[in-house]
PDB file of C-alpha atoms in Angstrom:
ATOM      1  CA  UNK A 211     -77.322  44.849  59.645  1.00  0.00           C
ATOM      2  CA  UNK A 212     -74.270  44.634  62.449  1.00  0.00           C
ATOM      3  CA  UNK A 213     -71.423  46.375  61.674  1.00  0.00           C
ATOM      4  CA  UNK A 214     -69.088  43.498  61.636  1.00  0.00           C
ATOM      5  CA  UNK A 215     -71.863  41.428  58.565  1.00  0.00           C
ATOM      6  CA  UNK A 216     -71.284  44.524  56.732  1.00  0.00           C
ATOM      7  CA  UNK A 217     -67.514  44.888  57.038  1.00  0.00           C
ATOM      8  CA  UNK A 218     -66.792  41.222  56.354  1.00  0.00           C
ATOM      9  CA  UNK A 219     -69.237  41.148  53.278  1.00  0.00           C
ATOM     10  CA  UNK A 220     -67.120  44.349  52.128  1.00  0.00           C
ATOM     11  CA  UNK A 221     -64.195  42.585  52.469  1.00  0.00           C
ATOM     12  CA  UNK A 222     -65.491  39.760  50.447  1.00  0.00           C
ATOM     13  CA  UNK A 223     -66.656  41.673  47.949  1.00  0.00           C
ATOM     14  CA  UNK A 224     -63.587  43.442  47.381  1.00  0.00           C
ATOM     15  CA  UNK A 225     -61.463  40.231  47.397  1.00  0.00           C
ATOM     16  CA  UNK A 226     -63.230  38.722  45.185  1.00  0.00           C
ATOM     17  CA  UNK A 227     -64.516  42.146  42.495  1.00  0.00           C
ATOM     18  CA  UNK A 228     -62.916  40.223  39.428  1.00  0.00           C
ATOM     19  CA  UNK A 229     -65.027  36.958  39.880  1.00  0.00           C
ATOM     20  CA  UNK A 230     -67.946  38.763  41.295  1.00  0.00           C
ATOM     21  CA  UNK A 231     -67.786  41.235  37.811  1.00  0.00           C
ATOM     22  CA  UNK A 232     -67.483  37.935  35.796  1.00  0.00           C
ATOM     23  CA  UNK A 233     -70.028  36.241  36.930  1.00  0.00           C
ATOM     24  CA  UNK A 234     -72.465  38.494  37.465  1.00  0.00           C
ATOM     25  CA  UNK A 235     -72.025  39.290  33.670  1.00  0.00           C
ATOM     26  CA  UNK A 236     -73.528  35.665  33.289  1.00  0.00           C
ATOM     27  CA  UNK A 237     -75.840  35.293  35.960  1.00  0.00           C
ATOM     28  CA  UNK A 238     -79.577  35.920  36.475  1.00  0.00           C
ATOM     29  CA  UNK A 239     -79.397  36.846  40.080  1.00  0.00           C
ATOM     30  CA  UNK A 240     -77.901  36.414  43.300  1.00  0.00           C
ATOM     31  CA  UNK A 241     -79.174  36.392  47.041  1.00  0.00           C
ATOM     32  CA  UNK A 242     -76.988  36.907  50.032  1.00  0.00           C
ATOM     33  CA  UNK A 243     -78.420  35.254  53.188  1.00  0.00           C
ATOM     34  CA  UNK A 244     -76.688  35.785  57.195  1.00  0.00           C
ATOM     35  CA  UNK A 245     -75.754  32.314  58.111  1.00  0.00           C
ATOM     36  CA  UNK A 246     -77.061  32.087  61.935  1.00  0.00           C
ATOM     37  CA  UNK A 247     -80.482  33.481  61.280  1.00  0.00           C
ATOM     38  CA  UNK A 248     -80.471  32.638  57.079  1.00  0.00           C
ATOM     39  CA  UNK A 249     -81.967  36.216  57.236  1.00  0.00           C
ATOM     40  CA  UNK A 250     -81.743  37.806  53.654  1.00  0.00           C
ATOM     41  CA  UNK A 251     -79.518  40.437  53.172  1.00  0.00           C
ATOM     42  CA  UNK A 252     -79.190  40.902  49.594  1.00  0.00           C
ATOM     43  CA  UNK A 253     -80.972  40.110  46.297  1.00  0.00           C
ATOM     44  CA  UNK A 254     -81.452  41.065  43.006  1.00  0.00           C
ATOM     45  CA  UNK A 255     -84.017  38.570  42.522  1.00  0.00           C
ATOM     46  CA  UNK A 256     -88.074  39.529  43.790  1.00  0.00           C
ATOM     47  CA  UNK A 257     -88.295  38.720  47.460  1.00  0.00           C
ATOM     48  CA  UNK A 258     -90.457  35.103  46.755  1.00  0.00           C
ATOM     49  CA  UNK A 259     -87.657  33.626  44.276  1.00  0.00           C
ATOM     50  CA  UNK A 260     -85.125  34.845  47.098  1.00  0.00           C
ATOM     51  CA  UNK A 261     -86.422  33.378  50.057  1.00  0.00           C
ATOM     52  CA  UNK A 262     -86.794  30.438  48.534  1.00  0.00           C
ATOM     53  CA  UNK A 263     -83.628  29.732  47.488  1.00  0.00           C
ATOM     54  CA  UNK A 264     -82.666  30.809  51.095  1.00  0.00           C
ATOM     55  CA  UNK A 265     -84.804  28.428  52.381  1.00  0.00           C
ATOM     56  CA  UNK A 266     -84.359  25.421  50.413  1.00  0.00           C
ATOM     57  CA  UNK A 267     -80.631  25.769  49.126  1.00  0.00           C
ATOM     58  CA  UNK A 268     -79.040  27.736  52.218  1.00  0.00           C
ATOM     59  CA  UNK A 269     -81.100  26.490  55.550  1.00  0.00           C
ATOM     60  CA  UNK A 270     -81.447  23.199  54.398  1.00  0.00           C
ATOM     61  CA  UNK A 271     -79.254  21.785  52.131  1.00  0.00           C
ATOM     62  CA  UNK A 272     -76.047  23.423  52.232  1.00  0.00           C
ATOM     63  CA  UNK A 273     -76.049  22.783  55.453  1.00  0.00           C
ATOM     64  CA  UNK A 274     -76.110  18.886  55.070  1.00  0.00           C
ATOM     65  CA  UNK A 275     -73.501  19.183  52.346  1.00  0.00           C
ATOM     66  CA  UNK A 276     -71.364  20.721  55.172  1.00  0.00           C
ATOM     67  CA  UNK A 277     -71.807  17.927  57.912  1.00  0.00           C
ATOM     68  CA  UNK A 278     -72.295  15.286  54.908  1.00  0.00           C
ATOM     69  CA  UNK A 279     -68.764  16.647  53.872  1.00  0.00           C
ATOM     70  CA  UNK A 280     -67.495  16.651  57.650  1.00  0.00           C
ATOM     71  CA  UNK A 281     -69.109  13.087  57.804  1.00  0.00           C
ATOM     72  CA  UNK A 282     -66.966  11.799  55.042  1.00  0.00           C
ATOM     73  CA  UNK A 283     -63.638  13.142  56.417  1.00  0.00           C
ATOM     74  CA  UNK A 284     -63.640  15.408  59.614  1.00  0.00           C
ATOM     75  CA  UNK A 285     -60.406  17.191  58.584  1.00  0.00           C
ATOM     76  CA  UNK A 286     -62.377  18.549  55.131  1.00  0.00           C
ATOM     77  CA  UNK A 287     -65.006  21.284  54.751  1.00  0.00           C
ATOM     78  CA  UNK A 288     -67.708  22.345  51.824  1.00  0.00           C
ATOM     79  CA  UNK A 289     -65.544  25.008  50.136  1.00  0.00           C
ATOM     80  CA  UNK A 290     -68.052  25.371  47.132  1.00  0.00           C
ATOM     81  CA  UNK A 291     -71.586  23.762  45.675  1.00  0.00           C
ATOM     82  CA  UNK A 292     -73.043  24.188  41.956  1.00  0.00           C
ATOM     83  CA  UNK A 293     -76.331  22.368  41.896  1.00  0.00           C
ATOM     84  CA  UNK A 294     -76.829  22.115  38.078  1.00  0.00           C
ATOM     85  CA  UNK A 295     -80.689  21.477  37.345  1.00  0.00           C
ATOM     86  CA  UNK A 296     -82.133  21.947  33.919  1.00  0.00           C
ATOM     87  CA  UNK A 297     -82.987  24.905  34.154  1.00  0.00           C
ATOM     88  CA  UNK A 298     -80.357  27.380  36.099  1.00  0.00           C
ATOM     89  CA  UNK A 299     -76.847  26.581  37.858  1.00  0.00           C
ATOM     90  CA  UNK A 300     -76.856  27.560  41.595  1.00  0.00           C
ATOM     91  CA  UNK A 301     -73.310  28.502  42.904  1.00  0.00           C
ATOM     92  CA  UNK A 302     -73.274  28.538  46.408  1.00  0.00           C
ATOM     93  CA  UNK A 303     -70.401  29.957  48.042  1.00  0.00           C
ATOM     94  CA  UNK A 304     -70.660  29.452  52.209  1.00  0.00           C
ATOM     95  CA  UNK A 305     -68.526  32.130  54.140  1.00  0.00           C
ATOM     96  CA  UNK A 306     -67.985  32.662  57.662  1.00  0.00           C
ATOM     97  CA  UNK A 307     -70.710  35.144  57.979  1.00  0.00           C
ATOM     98  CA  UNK A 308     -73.139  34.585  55.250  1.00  0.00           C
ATOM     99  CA  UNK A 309     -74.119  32.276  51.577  1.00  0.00           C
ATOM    100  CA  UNK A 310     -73.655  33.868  48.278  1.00  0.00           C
ATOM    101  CA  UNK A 311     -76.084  32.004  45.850  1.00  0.00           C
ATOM    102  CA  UNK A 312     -75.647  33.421  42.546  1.00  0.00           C
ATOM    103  CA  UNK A 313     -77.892  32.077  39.668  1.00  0.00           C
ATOM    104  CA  UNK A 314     -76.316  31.389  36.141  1.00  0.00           C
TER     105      UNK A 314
ATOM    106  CA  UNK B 171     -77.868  -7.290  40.520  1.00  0.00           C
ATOM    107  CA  UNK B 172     -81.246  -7.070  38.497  1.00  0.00           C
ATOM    108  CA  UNK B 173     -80.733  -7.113  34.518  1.00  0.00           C
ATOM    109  CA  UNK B 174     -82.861  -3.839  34.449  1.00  0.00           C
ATOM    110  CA  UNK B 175     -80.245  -2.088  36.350  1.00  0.00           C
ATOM    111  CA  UNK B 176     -77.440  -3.786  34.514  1.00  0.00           C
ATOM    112  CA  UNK B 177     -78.416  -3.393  31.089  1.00  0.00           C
ATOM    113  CA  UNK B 178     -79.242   0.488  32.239  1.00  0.00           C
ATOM    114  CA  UNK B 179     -75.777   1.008  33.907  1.00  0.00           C
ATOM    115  CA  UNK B 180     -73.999  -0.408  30.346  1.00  0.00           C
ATOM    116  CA  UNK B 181     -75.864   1.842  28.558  1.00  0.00           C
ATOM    117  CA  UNK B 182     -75.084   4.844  30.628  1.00  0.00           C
ATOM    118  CA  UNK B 183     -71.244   3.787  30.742  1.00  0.00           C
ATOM    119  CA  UNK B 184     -71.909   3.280  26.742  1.00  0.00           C
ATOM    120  CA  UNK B 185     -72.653   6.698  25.857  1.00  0.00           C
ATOM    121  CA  UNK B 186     -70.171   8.229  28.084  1.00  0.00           C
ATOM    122  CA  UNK B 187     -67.096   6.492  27.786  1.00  0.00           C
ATOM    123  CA  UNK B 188     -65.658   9.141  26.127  1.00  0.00           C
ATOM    124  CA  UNK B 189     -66.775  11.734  29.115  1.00  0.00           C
ATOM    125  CA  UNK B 190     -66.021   8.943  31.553  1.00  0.00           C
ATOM    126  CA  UNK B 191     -62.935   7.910  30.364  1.00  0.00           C
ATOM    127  CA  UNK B 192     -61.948  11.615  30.692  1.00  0.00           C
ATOM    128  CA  UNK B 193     -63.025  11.682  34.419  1.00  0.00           C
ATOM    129  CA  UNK B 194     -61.646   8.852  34.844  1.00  0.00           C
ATOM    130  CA  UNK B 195     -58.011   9.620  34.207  1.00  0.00           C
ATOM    131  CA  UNK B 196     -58.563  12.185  37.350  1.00  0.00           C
ATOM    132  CA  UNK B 197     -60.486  11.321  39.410  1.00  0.00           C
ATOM    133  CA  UNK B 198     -59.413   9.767  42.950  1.00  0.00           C
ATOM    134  CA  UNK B 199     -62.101   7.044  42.545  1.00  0.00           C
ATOM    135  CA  UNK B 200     -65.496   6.237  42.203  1.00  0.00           C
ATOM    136  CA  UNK B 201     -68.916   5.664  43.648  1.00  0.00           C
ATOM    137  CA  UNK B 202     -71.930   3.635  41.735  1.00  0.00           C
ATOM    138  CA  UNK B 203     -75.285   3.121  44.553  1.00  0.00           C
ATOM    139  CA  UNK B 204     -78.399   2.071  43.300  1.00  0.00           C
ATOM    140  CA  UNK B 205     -81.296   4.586  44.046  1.00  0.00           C
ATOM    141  CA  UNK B 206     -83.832   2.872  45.594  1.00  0.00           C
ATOM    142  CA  UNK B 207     -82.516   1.070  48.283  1.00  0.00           C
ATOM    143  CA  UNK B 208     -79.476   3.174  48.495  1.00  0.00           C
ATOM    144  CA  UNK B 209     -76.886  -0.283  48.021  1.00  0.00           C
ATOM    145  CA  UNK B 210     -73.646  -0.118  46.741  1.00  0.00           C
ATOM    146  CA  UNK B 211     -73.246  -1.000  43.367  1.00  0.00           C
ATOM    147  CA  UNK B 212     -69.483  -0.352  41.942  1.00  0.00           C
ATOM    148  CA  UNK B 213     -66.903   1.064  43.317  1.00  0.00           C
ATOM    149  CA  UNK B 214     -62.921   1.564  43.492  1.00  0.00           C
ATOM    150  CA  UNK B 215     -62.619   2.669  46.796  1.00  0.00           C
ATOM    151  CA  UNK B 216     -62.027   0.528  49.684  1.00  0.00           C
ATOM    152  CA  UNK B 217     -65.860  -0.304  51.303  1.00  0.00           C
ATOM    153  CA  UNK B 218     -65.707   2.208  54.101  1.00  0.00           C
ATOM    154  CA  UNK B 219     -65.049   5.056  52.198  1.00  0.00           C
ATOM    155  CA  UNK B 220     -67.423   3.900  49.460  1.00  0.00           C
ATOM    156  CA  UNK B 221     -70.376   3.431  51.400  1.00  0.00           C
ATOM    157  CA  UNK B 222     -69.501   6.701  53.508  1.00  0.00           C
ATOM    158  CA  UNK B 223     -70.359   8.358  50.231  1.00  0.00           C
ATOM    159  CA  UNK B 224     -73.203   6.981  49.605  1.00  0.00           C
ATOM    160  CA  UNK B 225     -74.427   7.309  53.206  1.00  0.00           C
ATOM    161  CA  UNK B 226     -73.707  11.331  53.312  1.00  0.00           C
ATOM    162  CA  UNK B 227     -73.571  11.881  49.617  1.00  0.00           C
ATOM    163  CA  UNK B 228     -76.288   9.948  47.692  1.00  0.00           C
ATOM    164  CA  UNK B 229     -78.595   8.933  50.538  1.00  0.00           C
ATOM    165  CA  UNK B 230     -79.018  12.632  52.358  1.00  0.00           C
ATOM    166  CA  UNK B 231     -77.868  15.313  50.435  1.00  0.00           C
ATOM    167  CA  UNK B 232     -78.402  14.503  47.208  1.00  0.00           C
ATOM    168  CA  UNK B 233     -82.487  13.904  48.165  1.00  0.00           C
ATOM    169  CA  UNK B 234     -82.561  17.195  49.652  1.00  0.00           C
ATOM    170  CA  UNK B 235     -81.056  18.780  47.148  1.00  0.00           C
ATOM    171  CA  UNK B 236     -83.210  17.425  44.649  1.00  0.00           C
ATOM    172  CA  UNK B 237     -86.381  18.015  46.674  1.00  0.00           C
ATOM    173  CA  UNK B 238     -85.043  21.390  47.387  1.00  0.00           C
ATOM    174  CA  UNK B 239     -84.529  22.198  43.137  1.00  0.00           C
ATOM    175  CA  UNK B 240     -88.432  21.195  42.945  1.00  0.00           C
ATOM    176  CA  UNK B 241     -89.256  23.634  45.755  1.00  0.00           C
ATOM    177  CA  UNK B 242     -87.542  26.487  43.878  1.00  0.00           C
ATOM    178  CA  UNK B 243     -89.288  25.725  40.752  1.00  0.00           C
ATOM    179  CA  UNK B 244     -92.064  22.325  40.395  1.00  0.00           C
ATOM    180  CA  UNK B 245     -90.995  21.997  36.301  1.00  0.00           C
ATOM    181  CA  UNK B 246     -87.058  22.319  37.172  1.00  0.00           C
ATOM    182  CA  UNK B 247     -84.645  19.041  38.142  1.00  0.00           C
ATOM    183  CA  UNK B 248     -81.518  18.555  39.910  1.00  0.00           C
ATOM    184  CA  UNK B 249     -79.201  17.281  36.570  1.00  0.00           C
ATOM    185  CA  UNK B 250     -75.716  17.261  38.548  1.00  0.00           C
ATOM    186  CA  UNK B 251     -73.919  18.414  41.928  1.00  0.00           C
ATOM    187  CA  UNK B 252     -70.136  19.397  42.286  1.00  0.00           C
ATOM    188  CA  UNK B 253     -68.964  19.548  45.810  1.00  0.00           C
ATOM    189  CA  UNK B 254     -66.131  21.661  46.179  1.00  0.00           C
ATOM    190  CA  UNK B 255     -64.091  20.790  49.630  1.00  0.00           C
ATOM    191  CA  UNK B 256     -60.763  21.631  50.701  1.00  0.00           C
ATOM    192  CA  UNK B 257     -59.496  17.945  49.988  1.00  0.00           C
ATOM    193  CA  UNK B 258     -61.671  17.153  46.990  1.00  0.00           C
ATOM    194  CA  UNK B 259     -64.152  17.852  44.068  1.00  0.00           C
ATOM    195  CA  UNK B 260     -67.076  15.062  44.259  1.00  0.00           C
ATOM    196  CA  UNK B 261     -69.401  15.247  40.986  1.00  0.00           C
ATOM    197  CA  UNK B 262     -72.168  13.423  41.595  1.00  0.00           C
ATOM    198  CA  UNK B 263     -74.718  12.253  38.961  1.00  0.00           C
ATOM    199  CA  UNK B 264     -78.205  11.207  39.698  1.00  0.00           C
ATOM    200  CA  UNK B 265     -79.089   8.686  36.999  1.00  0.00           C
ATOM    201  CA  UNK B 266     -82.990   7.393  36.633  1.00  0.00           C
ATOM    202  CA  UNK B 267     -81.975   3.390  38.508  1.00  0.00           C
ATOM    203  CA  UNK B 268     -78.712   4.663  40.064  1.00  0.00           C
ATOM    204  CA  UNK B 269     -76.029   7.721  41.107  1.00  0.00           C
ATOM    205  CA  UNK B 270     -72.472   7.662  39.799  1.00  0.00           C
ATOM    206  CA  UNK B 271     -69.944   9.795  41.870  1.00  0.00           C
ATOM    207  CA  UNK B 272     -66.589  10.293  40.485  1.00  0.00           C
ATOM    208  CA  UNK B 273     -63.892  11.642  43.307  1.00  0.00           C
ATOM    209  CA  UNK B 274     -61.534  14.363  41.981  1.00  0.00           C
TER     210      UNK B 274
END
């Protein structure tokens, strides 16, 4: 993985230690995906369940939240999804580089 | 409006009054479409806004993201969606006949 994936996930990671901590007490799983190629970078979840959720939750719909959003009002973006479904609650958080999907 | 959908919107509104009420006393507006054909049922915003929403909300997104849940896992179902964006929160609630979204 590029340098500059690596350095900006760092960054994120750091910024955001408290939430990630807190969450990640709670959740199942996460997956980390690179947002030009959705390539998987990260997982703690068995590489079938991950690419899945890259595939439908990251390549397809996140991305039509984002132009949906856009759509709506050009001067807004998608800051945030949680997809709540009977079984889990997705929280998919879109940065600049990649998606963190983690699964409560 | 058919009775079926009528009778099944009241009794939605019914048992959450208390939960909508609370919503309510937030929220920027909302959005009521019927399913099927996607038509706009209710609303408090003016009728572009409203029936942007349903166009890149209910009509797109939403399907996707429901189709998307059932990828992931065949027994699971999309119960809810909050859209985070800069400007706004949009929860929006897929009900059997229609899809309520309340504008935060």
């Amino acid at each position: 993985m590029s340098k500059i994936y690596l350095k900006a996930m760092e960054e994120v990671v750091q910024r955001n230690m408290e939430n990630t901590n807190r969450i990640m007490e709670q959740a199942q799983g996460y997956v980390v995906s690179e947002n030009v190629t959705d390539t998987l970078l990260h997982t703690s979840f068995d590489l079938t369940t991950a690419q899945g959720i890259v595939k439908h939750m990251h390549a397809s719909f996140l991305r039509l939240a984002q132009s949906g959003v856009r759509d709506i009002d050009p001067e807004d973006s998608l800051c945030f999804l949680r997809v709540r479904t009977r079984k889990f609650e997705f929280l998919v958080a879109p940065e600049q580089y990649f998606t963190v999907t983690a699964v409560l």
